[in-house]
XYZ file of C-alpha atoms in Angstrom:
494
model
C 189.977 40.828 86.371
C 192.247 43.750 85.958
C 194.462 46.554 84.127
C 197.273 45.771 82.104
C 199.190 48.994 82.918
C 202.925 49.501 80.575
C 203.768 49.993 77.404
C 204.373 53.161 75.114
C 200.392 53.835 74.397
C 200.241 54.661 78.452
C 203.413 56.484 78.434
C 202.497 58.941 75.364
C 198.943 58.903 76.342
C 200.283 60.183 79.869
C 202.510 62.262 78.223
C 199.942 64.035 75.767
C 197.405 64.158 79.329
C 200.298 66.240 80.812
C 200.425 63.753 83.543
C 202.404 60.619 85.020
C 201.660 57.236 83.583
C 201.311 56.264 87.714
C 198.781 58.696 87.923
C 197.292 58.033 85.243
C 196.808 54.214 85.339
C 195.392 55.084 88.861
C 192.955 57.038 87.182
C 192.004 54.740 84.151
C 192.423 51.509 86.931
C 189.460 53.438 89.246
C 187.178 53.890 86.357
C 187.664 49.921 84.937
C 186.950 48.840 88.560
C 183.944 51.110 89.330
C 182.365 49.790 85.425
C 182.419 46.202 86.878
C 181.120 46.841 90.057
C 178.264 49.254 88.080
C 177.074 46.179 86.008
C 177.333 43.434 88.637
C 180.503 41.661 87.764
C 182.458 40.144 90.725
C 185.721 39.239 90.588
C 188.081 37.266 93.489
C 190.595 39.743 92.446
C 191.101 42.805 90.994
C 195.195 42.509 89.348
C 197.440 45.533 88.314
C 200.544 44.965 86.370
C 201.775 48.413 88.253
C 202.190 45.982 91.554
C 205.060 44.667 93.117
C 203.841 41.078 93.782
C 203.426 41.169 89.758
C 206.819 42.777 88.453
C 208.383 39.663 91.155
C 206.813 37.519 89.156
C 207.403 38.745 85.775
C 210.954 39.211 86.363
C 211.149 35.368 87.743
C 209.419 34.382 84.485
C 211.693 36.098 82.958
C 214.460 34.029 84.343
C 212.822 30.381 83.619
C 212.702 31.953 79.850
C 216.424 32.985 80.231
C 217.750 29.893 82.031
C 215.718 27.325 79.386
C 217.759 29.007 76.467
C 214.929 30.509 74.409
C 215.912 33.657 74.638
C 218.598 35.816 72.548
C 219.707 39.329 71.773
C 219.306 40.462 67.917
C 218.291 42.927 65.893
C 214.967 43.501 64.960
C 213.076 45.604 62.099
C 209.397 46.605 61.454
C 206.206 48.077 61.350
C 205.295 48.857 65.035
C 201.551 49.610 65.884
C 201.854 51.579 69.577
C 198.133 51.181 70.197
C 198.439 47.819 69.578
C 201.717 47.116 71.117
C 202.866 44.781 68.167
C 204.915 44.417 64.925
C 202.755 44.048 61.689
C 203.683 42.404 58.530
C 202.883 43.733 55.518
C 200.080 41.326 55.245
C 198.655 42.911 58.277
C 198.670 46.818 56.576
C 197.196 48.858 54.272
C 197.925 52.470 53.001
C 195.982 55.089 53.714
C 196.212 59.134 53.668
C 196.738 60.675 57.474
C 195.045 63.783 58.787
C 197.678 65.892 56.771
C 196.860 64.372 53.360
C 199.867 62.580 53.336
C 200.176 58.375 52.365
C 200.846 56.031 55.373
C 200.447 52.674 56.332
C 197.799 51.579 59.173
C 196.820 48.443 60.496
C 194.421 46.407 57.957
C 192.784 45.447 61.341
C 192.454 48.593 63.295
C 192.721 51.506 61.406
C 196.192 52.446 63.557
C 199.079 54.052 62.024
C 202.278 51.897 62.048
C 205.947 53.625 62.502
C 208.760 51.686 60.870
C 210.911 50.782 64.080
C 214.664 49.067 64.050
C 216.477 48.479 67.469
C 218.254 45.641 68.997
C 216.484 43.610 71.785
C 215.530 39.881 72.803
C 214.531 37.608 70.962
C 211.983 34.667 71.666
C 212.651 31.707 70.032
C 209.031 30.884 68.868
C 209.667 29.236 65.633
C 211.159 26.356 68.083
C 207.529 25.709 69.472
C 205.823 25.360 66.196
C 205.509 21.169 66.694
C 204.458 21.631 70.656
C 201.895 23.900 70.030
C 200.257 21.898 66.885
C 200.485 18.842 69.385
C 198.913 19.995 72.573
C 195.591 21.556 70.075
C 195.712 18.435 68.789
C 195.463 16.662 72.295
C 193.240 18.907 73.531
C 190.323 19.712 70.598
C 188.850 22.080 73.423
C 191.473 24.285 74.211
C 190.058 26.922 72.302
C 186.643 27.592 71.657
C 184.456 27.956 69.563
C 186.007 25.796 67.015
C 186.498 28.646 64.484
C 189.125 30.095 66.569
C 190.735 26.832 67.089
C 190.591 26.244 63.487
C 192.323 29.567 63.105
C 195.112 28.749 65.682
C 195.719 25.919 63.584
C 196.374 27.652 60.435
C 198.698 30.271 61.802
C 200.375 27.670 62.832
C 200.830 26.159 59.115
C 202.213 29.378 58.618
C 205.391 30.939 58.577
C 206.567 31.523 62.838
C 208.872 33.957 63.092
C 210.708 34.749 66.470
C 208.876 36.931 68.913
C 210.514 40.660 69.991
C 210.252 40.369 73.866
C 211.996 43.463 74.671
C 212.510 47.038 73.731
C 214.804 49.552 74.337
C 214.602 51.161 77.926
C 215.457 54.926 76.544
C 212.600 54.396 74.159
C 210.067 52.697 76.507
C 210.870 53.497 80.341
C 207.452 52.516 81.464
C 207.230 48.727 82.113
C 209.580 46.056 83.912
C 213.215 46.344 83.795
C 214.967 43.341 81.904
C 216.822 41.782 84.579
C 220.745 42.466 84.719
C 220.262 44.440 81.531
C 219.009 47.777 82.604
C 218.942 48.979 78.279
C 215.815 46.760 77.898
C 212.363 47.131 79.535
C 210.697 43.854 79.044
C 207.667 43.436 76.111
C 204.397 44.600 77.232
C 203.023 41.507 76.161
C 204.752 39.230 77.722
C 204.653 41.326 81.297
C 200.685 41.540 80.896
C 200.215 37.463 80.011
C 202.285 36.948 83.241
C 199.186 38.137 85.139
C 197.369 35.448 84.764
C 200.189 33.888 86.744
C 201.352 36.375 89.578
C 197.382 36.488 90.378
C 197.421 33.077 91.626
C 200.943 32.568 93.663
C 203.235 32.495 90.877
C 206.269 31.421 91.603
C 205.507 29.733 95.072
C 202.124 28.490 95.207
C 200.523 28.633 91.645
C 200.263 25.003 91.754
C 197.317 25.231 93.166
C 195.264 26.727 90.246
C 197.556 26.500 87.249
C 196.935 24.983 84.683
C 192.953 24.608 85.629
C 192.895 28.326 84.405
C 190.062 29.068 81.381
C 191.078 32.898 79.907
C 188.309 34.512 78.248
C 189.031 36.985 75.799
C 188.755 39.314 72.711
C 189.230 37.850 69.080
C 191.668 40.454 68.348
C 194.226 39.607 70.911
C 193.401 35.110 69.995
C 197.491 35.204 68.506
C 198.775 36.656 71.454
C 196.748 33.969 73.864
C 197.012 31.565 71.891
C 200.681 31.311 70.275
C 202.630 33.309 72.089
C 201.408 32.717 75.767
C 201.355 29.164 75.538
C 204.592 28.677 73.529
C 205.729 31.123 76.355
C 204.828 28.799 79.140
C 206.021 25.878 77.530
C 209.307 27.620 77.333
C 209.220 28.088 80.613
C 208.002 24.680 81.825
C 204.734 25.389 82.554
C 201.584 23.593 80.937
C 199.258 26.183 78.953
C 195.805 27.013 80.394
C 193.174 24.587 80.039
C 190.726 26.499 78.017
C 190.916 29.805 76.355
C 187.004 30.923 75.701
C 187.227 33.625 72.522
C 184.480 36.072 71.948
C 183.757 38.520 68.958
C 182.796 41.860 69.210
C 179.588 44.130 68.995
C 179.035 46.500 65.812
C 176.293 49.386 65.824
C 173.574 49.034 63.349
C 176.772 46.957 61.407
C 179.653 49.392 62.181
C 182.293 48.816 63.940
C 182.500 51.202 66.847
C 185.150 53.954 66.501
C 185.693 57.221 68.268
C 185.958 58.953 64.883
C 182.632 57.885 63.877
C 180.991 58.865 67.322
C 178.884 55.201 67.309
C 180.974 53.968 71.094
C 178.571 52.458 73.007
C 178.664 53.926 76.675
C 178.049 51.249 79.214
C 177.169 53.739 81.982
C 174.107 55.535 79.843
C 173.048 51.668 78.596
C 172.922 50.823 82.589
C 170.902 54.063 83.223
C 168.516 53.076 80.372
C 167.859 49.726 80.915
C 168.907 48.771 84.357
C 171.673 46.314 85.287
C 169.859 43.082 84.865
C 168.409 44.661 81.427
C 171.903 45.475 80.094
C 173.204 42.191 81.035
C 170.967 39.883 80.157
C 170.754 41.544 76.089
C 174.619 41.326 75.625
C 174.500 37.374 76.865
C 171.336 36.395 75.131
C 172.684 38.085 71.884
C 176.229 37.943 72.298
C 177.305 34.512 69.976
C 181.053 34.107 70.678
C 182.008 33.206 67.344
C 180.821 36.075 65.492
C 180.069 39.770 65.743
C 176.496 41.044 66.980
C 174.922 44.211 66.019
C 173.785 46.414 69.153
C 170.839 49.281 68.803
C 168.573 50.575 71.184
C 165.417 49.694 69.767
C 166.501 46.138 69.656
C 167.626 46.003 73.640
C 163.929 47.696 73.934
C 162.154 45.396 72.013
C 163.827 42.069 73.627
C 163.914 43.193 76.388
C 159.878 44.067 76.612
C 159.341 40.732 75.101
C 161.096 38.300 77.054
C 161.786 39.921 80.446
C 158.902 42.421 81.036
C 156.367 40.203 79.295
C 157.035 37.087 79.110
C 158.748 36.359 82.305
C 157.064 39.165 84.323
C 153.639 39.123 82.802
C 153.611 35.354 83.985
C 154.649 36.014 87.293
C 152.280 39.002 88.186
C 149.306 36.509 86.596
C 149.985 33.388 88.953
C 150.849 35.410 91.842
C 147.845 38.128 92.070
C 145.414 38.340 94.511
C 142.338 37.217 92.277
C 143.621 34.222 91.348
C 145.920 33.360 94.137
C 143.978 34.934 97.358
C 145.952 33.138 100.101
C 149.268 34.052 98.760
C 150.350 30.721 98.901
C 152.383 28.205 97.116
C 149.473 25.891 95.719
C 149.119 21.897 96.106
C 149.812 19.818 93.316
C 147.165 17.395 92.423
C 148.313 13.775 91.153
C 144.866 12.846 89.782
C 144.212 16.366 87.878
C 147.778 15.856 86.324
C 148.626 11.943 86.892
C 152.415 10.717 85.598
C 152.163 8.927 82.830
C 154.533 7.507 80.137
C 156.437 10.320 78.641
C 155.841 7.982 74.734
C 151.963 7.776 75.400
C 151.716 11.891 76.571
C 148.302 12.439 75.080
C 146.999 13.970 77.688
C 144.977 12.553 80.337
C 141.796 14.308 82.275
C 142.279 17.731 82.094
C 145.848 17.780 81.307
C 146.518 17.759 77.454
C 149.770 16.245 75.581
C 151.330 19.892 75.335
C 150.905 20.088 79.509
C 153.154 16.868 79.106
C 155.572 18.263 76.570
C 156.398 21.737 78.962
C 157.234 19.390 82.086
C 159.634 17.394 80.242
C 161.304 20.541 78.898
C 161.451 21.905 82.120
C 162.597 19.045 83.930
C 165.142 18.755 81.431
C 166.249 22.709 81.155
C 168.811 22.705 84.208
C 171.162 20.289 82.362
C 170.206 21.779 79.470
C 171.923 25.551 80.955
C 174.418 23.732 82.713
C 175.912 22.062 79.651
C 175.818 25.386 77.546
C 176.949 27.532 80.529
C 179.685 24.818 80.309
C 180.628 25.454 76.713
C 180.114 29.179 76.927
C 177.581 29.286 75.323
C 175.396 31.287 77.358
C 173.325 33.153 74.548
C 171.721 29.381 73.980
C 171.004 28.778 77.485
C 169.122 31.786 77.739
C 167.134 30.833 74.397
C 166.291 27.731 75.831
C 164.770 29.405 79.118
C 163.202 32.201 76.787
C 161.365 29.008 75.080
C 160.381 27.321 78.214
C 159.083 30.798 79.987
C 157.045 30.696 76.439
C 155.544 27.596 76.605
C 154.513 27.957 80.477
C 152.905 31.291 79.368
C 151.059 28.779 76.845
C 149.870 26.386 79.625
C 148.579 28.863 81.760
C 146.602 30.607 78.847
C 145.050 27.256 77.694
C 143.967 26.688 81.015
C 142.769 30.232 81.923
C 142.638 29.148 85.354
C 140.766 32.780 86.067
C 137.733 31.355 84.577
C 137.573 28.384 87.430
C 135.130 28.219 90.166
C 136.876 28.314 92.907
C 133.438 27.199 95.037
C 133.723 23.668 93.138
C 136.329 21.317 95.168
C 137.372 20.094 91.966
C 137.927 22.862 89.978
C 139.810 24.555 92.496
C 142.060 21.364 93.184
C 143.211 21.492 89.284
C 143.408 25.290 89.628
C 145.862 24.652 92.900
C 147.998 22.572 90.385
C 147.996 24.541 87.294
C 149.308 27.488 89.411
C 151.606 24.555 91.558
C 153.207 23.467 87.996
C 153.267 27.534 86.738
C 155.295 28.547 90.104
C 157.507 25.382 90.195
C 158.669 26.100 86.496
C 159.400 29.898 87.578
C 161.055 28.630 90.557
C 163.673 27.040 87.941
C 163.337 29.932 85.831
C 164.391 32.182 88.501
C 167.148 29.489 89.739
C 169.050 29.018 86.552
C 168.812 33.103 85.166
C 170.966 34.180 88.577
C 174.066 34.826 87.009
C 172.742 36.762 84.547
C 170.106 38.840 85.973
C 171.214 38.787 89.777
C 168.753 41.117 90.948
C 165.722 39.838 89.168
C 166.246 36.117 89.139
C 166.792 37.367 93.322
C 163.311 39.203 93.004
C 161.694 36.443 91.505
C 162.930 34.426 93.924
C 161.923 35.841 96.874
C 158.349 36.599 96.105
C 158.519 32.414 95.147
C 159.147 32.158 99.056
C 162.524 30.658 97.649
C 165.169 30.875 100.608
C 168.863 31.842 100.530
C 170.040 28.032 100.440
C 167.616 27.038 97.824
C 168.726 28.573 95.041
C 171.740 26.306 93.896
C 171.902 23.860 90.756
C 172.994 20.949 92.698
C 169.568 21.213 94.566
C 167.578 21.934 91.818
C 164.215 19.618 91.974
C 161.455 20.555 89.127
C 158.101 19.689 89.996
C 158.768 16.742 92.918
C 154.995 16.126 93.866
C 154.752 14.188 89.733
C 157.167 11.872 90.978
C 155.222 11.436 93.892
C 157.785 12.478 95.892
C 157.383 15.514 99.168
C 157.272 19.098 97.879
C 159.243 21.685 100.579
C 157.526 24.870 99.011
C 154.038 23.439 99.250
C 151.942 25.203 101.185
C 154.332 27.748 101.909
C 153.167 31.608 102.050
C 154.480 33.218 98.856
C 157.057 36.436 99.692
C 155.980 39.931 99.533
C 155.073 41.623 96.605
C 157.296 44.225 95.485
C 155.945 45.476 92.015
C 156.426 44.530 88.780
C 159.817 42.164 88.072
C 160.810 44.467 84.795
C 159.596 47.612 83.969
C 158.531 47.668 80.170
C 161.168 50.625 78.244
C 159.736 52.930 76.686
C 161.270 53.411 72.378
C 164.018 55.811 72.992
């Protein structure tokens, strides 16, 4: 992760904050790192486009662009959005009346006044990459996902490609990387920010290492720029584009979009103060669907998250775990003759297990591919659904069952109530396993009080319920971790 750091919008916002744009990226840098580290996210490497080891490699990137003949100086008219850091076509505006009362044109997308803008600078030769670019989305189907983006790629591409602006006048925009040997032209923002995803791993010396195994995720709103313009750069400059650019929408409030002027902005601090880490997290990636807005209010984070994490997920926990039902505090046997294999066709049940009992271990057993594939395909919000149905239908089990109604003096009913809370603990074991990345602290919680070590928590090693496949067990027998409260607190309706 990182901060892209030139442009004009820092130097006039540093300008109108009566400070440097140094200082002020500094600033702005500190608070984007401390948000990440607030809600969990770890990154390898934290990349400014302020460094030195990053202007080096811009300015070398530069050259390859240069020395491959894609590059030339022209002159160049248009509407320029600053916050935005683009040209617009009139396609791409609208007219509206600014705070004065007086008509101007914004961006059709944004809201953002343009400025009509006319200077001389380089020129990209994009137009040239047109057939490339339709032939490497064609190779690759999955280069960008999910397919309406793709789709989208495609027909810009249909469209009419004009050559790209990659440079603006130095005594208009001082802050961002010299053009080299021409000291008039500071190089686009744009094209110095793409270049990150380059300098962070070697470029030019040992990127070979990583690139082109690199998948970018990012915002719908900047898809042309990833998708056009950095690969057609790369091309240019010999390079292969990324594997996989992953595109995601964006969250409206109760079906706004969220604007400053409208007051609706979302702050990510107060939402981790509210609902905790794990509680923020895991609402934006079970309702966050990549390939189209979502609509965030509180009292739907309160009501999901009540459902499916304090309820659900905690509720069932608590019940197989507690002292009444479980006085030893230990990970039950499993009994093969009060829940014998059988034929996963002829499931009807047999002895005291029922066909249902059948049906919730073959979902389970099949659930960590399941995640894996969709965690795969980024598509975590249907991952998540999938354990959210599974934690359901264990819930289920152990209610049919009510294995607090057994008598525990009766060899056999307590060997069948050893493996109904066996098959309950073993299917929150997985639970707990596959929901790590997204709730870190819980799924860690969970884990522990499963008597779940440190270097049994991986997918690779992921066994559901061994002891049906008549095979050994490690966590049988084993005294269950300490109880430390409730897994997630049920919110209160702000």
């Amino acid at each position: 992760s990182g901060t892209d750091e030139h442009g004009l919008k820092i130097q006039q916002a540093a300008a109108a904050a009566g400070t440097s744009p140094p200082e002020l990226c500094e600033r702005i840098s500190g608070l984007f790192r401390q948000a990440l580290t607030q809600v969990g996210v770890a990154f390898t490497d934290f990349t400014r486009t302020s460094e030195p080891r990053h202007q080096r490699a811009v300015q070398h990137f530069w050259g390859a662009l240069s020395d491959g003949g894609v590059l030339y100086k022209g002159s160049y008219e248009g509407w320029y959005c600053t916050p935005e850091e683009c040209f617009l076509t009139e396609s791409q505006l609208t007219e509206r009346k600014d705070a004065q009362g007086r008509p101007c044109k914004v961006s059709l997308e944004t809201g953002h006044e343009v400025h009509w803008t006319k200077e001389e600078n380089y020129m990209f030769k994009l137009s040239a990459f047109r057939d490339p670019l339709q032939d490497w989305l064609r190779d690759n189907p999955r280069a960008i996902s999910p397919n309406p983006f793709y789709q989208r790629v495609l027909r810009w591409l249909d469209e009419d490609l004009p050559d790209l602006s990659v440079s603006r006048e130095r005594s208009r925009l001082q802050w961002g990387i010299p053009v080299p040997s021409d000291p008039t032209q500071t190089i686009y923002v744009w094209v110095d920010a793409l270049v990150n995803y380059l300098s962070v791993v070697g470029y030019p010396e040992s990127h070979g290492a990583w690139w082109p195994a690199a998948h970018h995720v990012v915002g719908k709103d900047i898809l042309k720029f990833h998708a056009l313009y950095w690969p057609a750069l790369l091309l240019a400059a010999g390079l292969a584009p990324p594997e996989r650019i992953l595109v995601h929408s964006h969250w409206t409030v109760h079906g706004q979009k969220m604007s400053k002027s409208l007051g609706n902005v979302v702050d990510p601090a107060m939402c981790v103060g509210q609902y905790g880490v794990d509680g923020f997290r895991y609402f934006l990636l079970r309702q966050g669907v990549p390939e189209r807005d979502c609509d965030y209010y509180d009292e739907k984070v309160v009501k999901l998250l009540n459902s499916e994490l304090a309820d659900a997920l905690g509720g069932l926990l608590n019940r197989s775990t507690a002292p009444t039902i479980n006085p030893s505090n230990t990970y039950p046997c499993f009994s093969e003759p009060c829940f014998p294999k059988v034929d996963s066709s002829k499931a009807k049940g047999t002895g005291r297990a029922s066909a249902e009992d059948y049906e919730l271990v073959a979902a389970v057993a099949s659930l960590p591919a399941q995640v894996d594939s969709y965690f795969e395909s980024f598509q975590i919000y249907k991952a998540l659904e999938c354990i959210a149905q599974c934690v359901r239908q264990t819930n289920g089990f152990f209610q049919r069952h009510k294995p607090w109604k057994l008598e525990r003096k009766d060899a056999a009913e307590q060997l069948w109530l050893d493996t109904i809370l066996h098959i309950t603990l073993e299917c929150l074991r997985v639970y707990g396993t596959l929901l790590q990345p997204v709730v870190p602290h819980l799924a860690d919680k969970l884990l522990s009080r499963l008597a779940v070590g440190p270097g049994e928590r991986s997918l690779s090693s992921l066994t559901f319920l061994a002891r049906y496949d008549g095979k050994l067990c490690p966590f049988e027998g084993r005294q269950l971790g300490p109880d430390t409260g409730v897994l997630f607190p049920r919110l209160e309706k702000s």
